[in-house]
XYZ file of C-alpha atoms in Angstrom:
317
model
C 124.211 72.714 113.602
C 125.746 75.534 115.160
C 124.604 78.425 114.977
C 126.714 81.597 113.686
C 126.854 84.942 114.800
C 124.591 87.369 113.269
C 127.684 89.647 111.924
C 128.777 86.286 110.049
C 125.970 85.564 108.227
C 126.843 87.398 104.951
C 124.284 86.106 102.246
C 120.964 84.182 101.653
C 119.649 81.453 99.333
C 116.297 82.369 97.920
C 115.275 79.069 96.503
C 112.467 80.794 94.479
C 108.962 79.086 93.389
C 110.110 76.288 91.922
C 113.991 74.583 91.312
C 112.562 73.004 87.867
C 115.389 74.546 85.182
C 112.255 74.002 82.799
C 109.587 75.898 84.506
C 112.014 79.311 85.232
C 111.605 80.604 81.653
C 107.470 80.111 81.780
C 107.679 81.689 85.869
C 110.165 84.660 83.944
C 107.456 85.267 81.257
C 104.568 84.783 83.937
C 105.832 87.023 86.466
C 107.217 89.764 84.153
C 103.911 90.312 82.339
C 102.328 90.298 86.014
C 104.260 92.725 87.267
C 104.575 95.146 84.052
C 100.176 94.954 83.993
C 100.576 95.850 88.032
C 103.000 99.270 87.444
C 101.439 100.165 83.981
C 97.615 99.599 85.681
C 98.285 101.311 88.404
C 100.054 104.617 86.957
C 96.857 104.706 84.511
C 94.824 104.841 87.661
C 96.241 107.246 89.588
C 97.346 109.166 86.049
C 93.007 109.324 85.347
C 92.450 110.002 88.887
C 94.990 113.098 89.290
C 94.271 114.663 85.705
C 90.241 115.078 86.644
C 88.962 117.543 88.862
C 85.886 115.350 89.443
C 87.609 112.112 90.857
C 88.977 115.168 93.357
C 87.252 113.098 96.022
C 88.041 110.824 99.324
C 87.419 107.881 97.748
C 89.961 108.511 94.815
C 92.543 109.816 96.914
C 92.764 106.859 99.183
C 92.312 105.068 95.759
C 95.042 106.948 94.134
C 97.279 105.990 97.268
C 96.360 102.341 97.054
C 97.887 102.187 93.936
C 100.828 103.404 95.051
C 101.527 100.877 97.489
C 100.496 98.584 95.582
C 103.277 99.695 93.347
C 105.514 99.715 95.684
C 104.667 96.252 97.667
C 105.752 94.819 94.097
C 108.607 96.451 93.107
C 109.919 95.550 96.548
C 110.397 91.615 95.417
C 109.052 90.844 91.424
C 111.886 92.271 90.084
C 114.954 90.600 92.650
C 112.687 87.132 91.678
C 112.755 87.928 87.964
C 116.414 88.877 87.853
C 117.619 86.299 90.242
C 115.541 83.741 87.367
C 117.107 85.784 84.405
C 121.011 85.468 85.892
C 120.628 82.142 87.732
C 121.739 83.400 90.677
C 119.829 83.146 93.671
C 121.976 84.802 96.179
C 120.715 87.909 98.307
C 122.900 90.186 100.353
C 121.918 90.378 104.107
C 122.044 94.157 103.935
C 119.991 93.538 100.553
C 117.652 91.149 102.732
C 117.170 93.643 105.833
C 115.846 96.452 103.096
C 113.745 94.350 100.882
C 112.070 92.840 103.984
C 111.523 96.403 105.582
C 109.716 97.358 102.021
C 107.688 94.698 102.083
C 106.725 95.055 105.325
C 106.177 99.037 104.541
C 104.386 98.625 101.598
C 101.547 95.311 102.641
C 101.430 97.477 106.190
C 100.310 100.331 104.185
C 97.805 98.397 101.641
C 96.533 97.143 104.938
C 95.745 100.555 106.820
C 94.424 102.276 103.568
C 91.770 99.566 103.045
C 91.040 99.649 106.292
C 90.810 103.519 105.913
C 88.992 102.945 102.416
C 85.766 100.851 104.594
C 85.409 103.722 106.856
C 85.150 106.067 104.119
C 82.319 103.834 102.693
C 80.525 103.879 105.880
C 80.325 107.458 106.496
C 79.773 107.237 102.753
C 76.474 105.202 103.262
C 75.125 105.666 106.670
C 75.973 109.959 107.445
C 75.973 110.845 103.465
C 74.632 114.643 103.971
C 77.618 114.240 106.434
C 80.033 112.835 104.272
C 81.727 115.720 102.974
C 82.171 117.678 105.704
C 83.278 114.579 108.048
C 85.657 113.542 104.895
C 87.136 116.638 104.499
C 90.846 117.280 102.911
C 92.614 117.910 106.382
C 91.066 114.883 107.560
C 92.120 112.462 104.532
C 95.362 114.287 104.864
C 95.746 113.124 108.079
C 94.722 109.463 107.654
C 97.109 108.655 105.301
C 99.505 110.281 106.881
C 99.058 108.460 110.189
C 99.115 104.820 107.548
C 102.502 105.857 106.183
C 104.170 106.611 109.830
C 102.422 102.988 111.152
C 103.964 101.210 108.326
C 106.988 102.767 109.144
C 106.846 101.485 112.788
C 105.695 98.155 111.582
C 108.523 97.755 108.807
C 111.306 98.751 111.473
C 109.797 96.482 114.053
C 109.852 93.552 111.992
C 113.488 94.953 110.729
C 114.822 95.040 114.486
C 113.498 91.284 115.462
C 115.096 89.640 112.222
C 118.390 91.549 112.867
C 118.498 89.939 115.937
C 118.356 86.254 115.101
C 121.780 84.089 115.103
C 121.294 81.801 112.336
C 122.029 78.063 111.443
C 124.519 76.760 108.836
C 121.903 76.391 106.671
C 120.729 79.918 105.362
C 118.243 78.393 102.343
C 114.742 80.427 101.900
C 112.389 78.006 100.961
C 110.323 81.369 99.037
C 111.228 83.690 96.164
C 112.445 86.827 98.806
C 113.499 87.745 102.645
C 109.890 86.344 104.164
C 109.929 87.156 107.844
C 108.630 83.828 108.827
C 110.519 82.250 107.291
C 113.915 83.347 108.384
C 112.701 82.735 112.096
C 112.519 79.494 110.595
C 116.268 79.729 110.232
C 117.234 80.627 113.845
C 119.225 78.345 115.803
C 118.590 80.129 119.100
C 115.511 79.886 121.086
C 112.760 81.860 118.883
C 109.306 81.865 121.696
C 109.996 85.206 122.808
C 109.736 86.267 119.098
C 107.208 83.907 118.212
C 105.055 85.954 120.603
C 106.337 89.040 119.115
C 105.570 88.263 115.603
C 101.980 87.353 116.788
C 101.265 90.249 118.591
C 102.341 92.911 116.145
C 100.467 90.330 113.527
C 97.350 90.731 115.718
C 98.247 94.765 116.632
C 98.555 95.567 112.471
C 96.146 93.010 111.077
C 93.746 92.279 114.117
C 92.746 95.653 114.687
C 92.315 96.965 110.635
C 90.720 93.570 110.656
C 88.238 94.049 113.381
C 87.576 98.244 112.276
C 86.753 96.603 108.634
C 83.859 94.333 109.936
C 82.569 96.902 112.536
C 82.455 99.619 109.044
C 80.904 96.903 107.160
C 78.679 95.632 110.266
C 76.919 98.963 110.362
C 76.677 99.311 106.793
C 74.735 96.418 106.095
C 72.271 96.830 109.390
C 71.905 101.328 107.385
C 71.081 99.170 104.329
C 68.710 97.231 105.733
C 66.102 99.909 106.599
C 66.186 101.816 103.283
C 62.668 100.718 102.228
C 63.067 100.285 98.295
C 65.456 97.449 96.320
C 66.842 100.328 94.397
C 68.539 102.347 96.858
C 69.655 99.039 98.718
C 71.622 98.025 95.568
C 72.954 101.441 95.215
C 74.587 101.726 98.139
C 75.859 98.263 98.255
C 77.327 99.189 94.865
C 79.357 101.626 96.335
C 81.225 99.206 98.716
C 81.352 96.316 96.243
C 84.783 96.851 94.796
C 86.269 97.652 98.030
C 84.552 94.469 99.323
C 86.016 91.812 97.178
C 89.453 93.792 97.096
C 89.418 93.511 100.896
C 88.123 89.253 100.589
C 90.704 89.168 97.799
C 93.611 90.611 100.108
C 92.858 89.290 103.558
C 91.603 85.811 102.835
C 95.075 84.952 101.274
C 97.200 86.802 103.727
C 95.505 84.551 106.600
C 95.802 81.971 104.889
C 100.000 82.737 104.390
C 99.802 83.898 108.205
C 98.202 80.735 109.616
C 99.679 77.904 107.467
C 103.665 79.488 108.677
C 102.554 78.596 111.699
C 100.846 75.282 111.387
C 101.762 73.783 107.933
C 105.399 71.966 107.185
C 105.140 72.944 103.384
C 106.829 76.431 103.078
C 106.662 76.031 99.482
C 102.660 76.305 99.948
C 102.931 79.268 102.091
C 105.202 81.036 99.090
C 102.506 80.035 96.265
C 99.745 81.604 98.781
C 101.705 84.734 98.815
C 101.703 85.377 95.007
C 97.820 86.190 95.754
C 98.710 88.976 97.904
C 101.616 90.006 97.119
C 101.552 90.286 93.207
C 97.993 89.430 91.806
C 96.213 91.522 94.405
C 97.767 94.839 93.535
C 97.634 93.874 89.197
C 93.550 93.825 90.000
C 93.126 96.345 92.144
C 93.201 99.175 88.875
C 90.977 96.660 87.482
C 88.147 96.008 89.828
C 87.699 99.621 90.819
C 87.475 100.336 87.145
C 85.368 97.728 85.688
C 82.183 99.131 86.781
C 83.066 102.486 87.396
C 81.435 105.210 85.046
C 83.655 107.987 86.511
C 87.068 106.079 86.053
C 85.925 105.302 82.389
C 84.653 108.971 81.530
C 88.190 110.015 82.950
C 90.165 107.252 80.920
C 88.246 108.468 77.419
C 88.634 111.887 78.350
C 92.749 111.282 78.913
C 93.127 109.348 75.860
C 91.168 112.237 73.894
C 93.780 114.888 75.605
C 96.508 112.809 74.489
C 95.639 112.167 70.730
C 95.055 116.117 70.745
C 98.086 117.105 72.567
C 99.621 114.742 70.162
C 98.697 115.571 66.774
C 99.472 119.466 67.671
C 102.725 118.699 68.052
C 102.985 117.171 64.687
C 101.066 119.670 63.108
């Protein structure tokens, strides 16, 4: 196929997870439920943390920012997917495709970097508990989030810039439910060797470095905990990291599968299914994972519930 000039490409066709018309109502119901649960769960978590002074600590500050990033992460793709299923119209314009790609890359990278920052927070809490309040002060926590924001913005713009330089073929069907950068590169008719090198280089920087930092933090945590003489002390130390470790394994495990499958697998639909795990399922589960065995969050939710009931009763009177 002859390549078209970039400016001649005005739209793409998103094939979604399945082209079977009988599955569309089921997919719509499932993803609408998951999206609403993600937004409401994360908003409730943020509200509980912000309304309780006892939770104004570095860990919950990072968790609140993670919840915001999770809402943005799912909102970058799922509303468009739901609209496509509802209207039976799977076209997305070139400009909207770049916008979606930018937001997806931005919030995905924010999730990535915040999980890394939280691993460092757990490292300081476990390995240097006496110095924790001094080290993890308000200014440093704010700086961590600010740096994560600007690095995510850089990552987003780099992805957008690379895609904007692609000369596409006449076939502009994307076998995915959103404008995935790896799938867009597969549509190019121009030489992709340099672009592929850049993609993997960016992936190594924005993915490999955070993963290495998390592994380093948890290696130090394990060695530190093993030196604790009592089994109760070891359990308490590990329990403070359990929720974060579960989210890290779920997020990075599925992300790595997608990243590797895009390079070696000839079946892009498998990658699309795996993408659902880290871009939809993980953000949905995060507030529940962090609240399940957390007495502080349960207490904050109960107090918030009582406050709402009292407020409602006073208005009724």
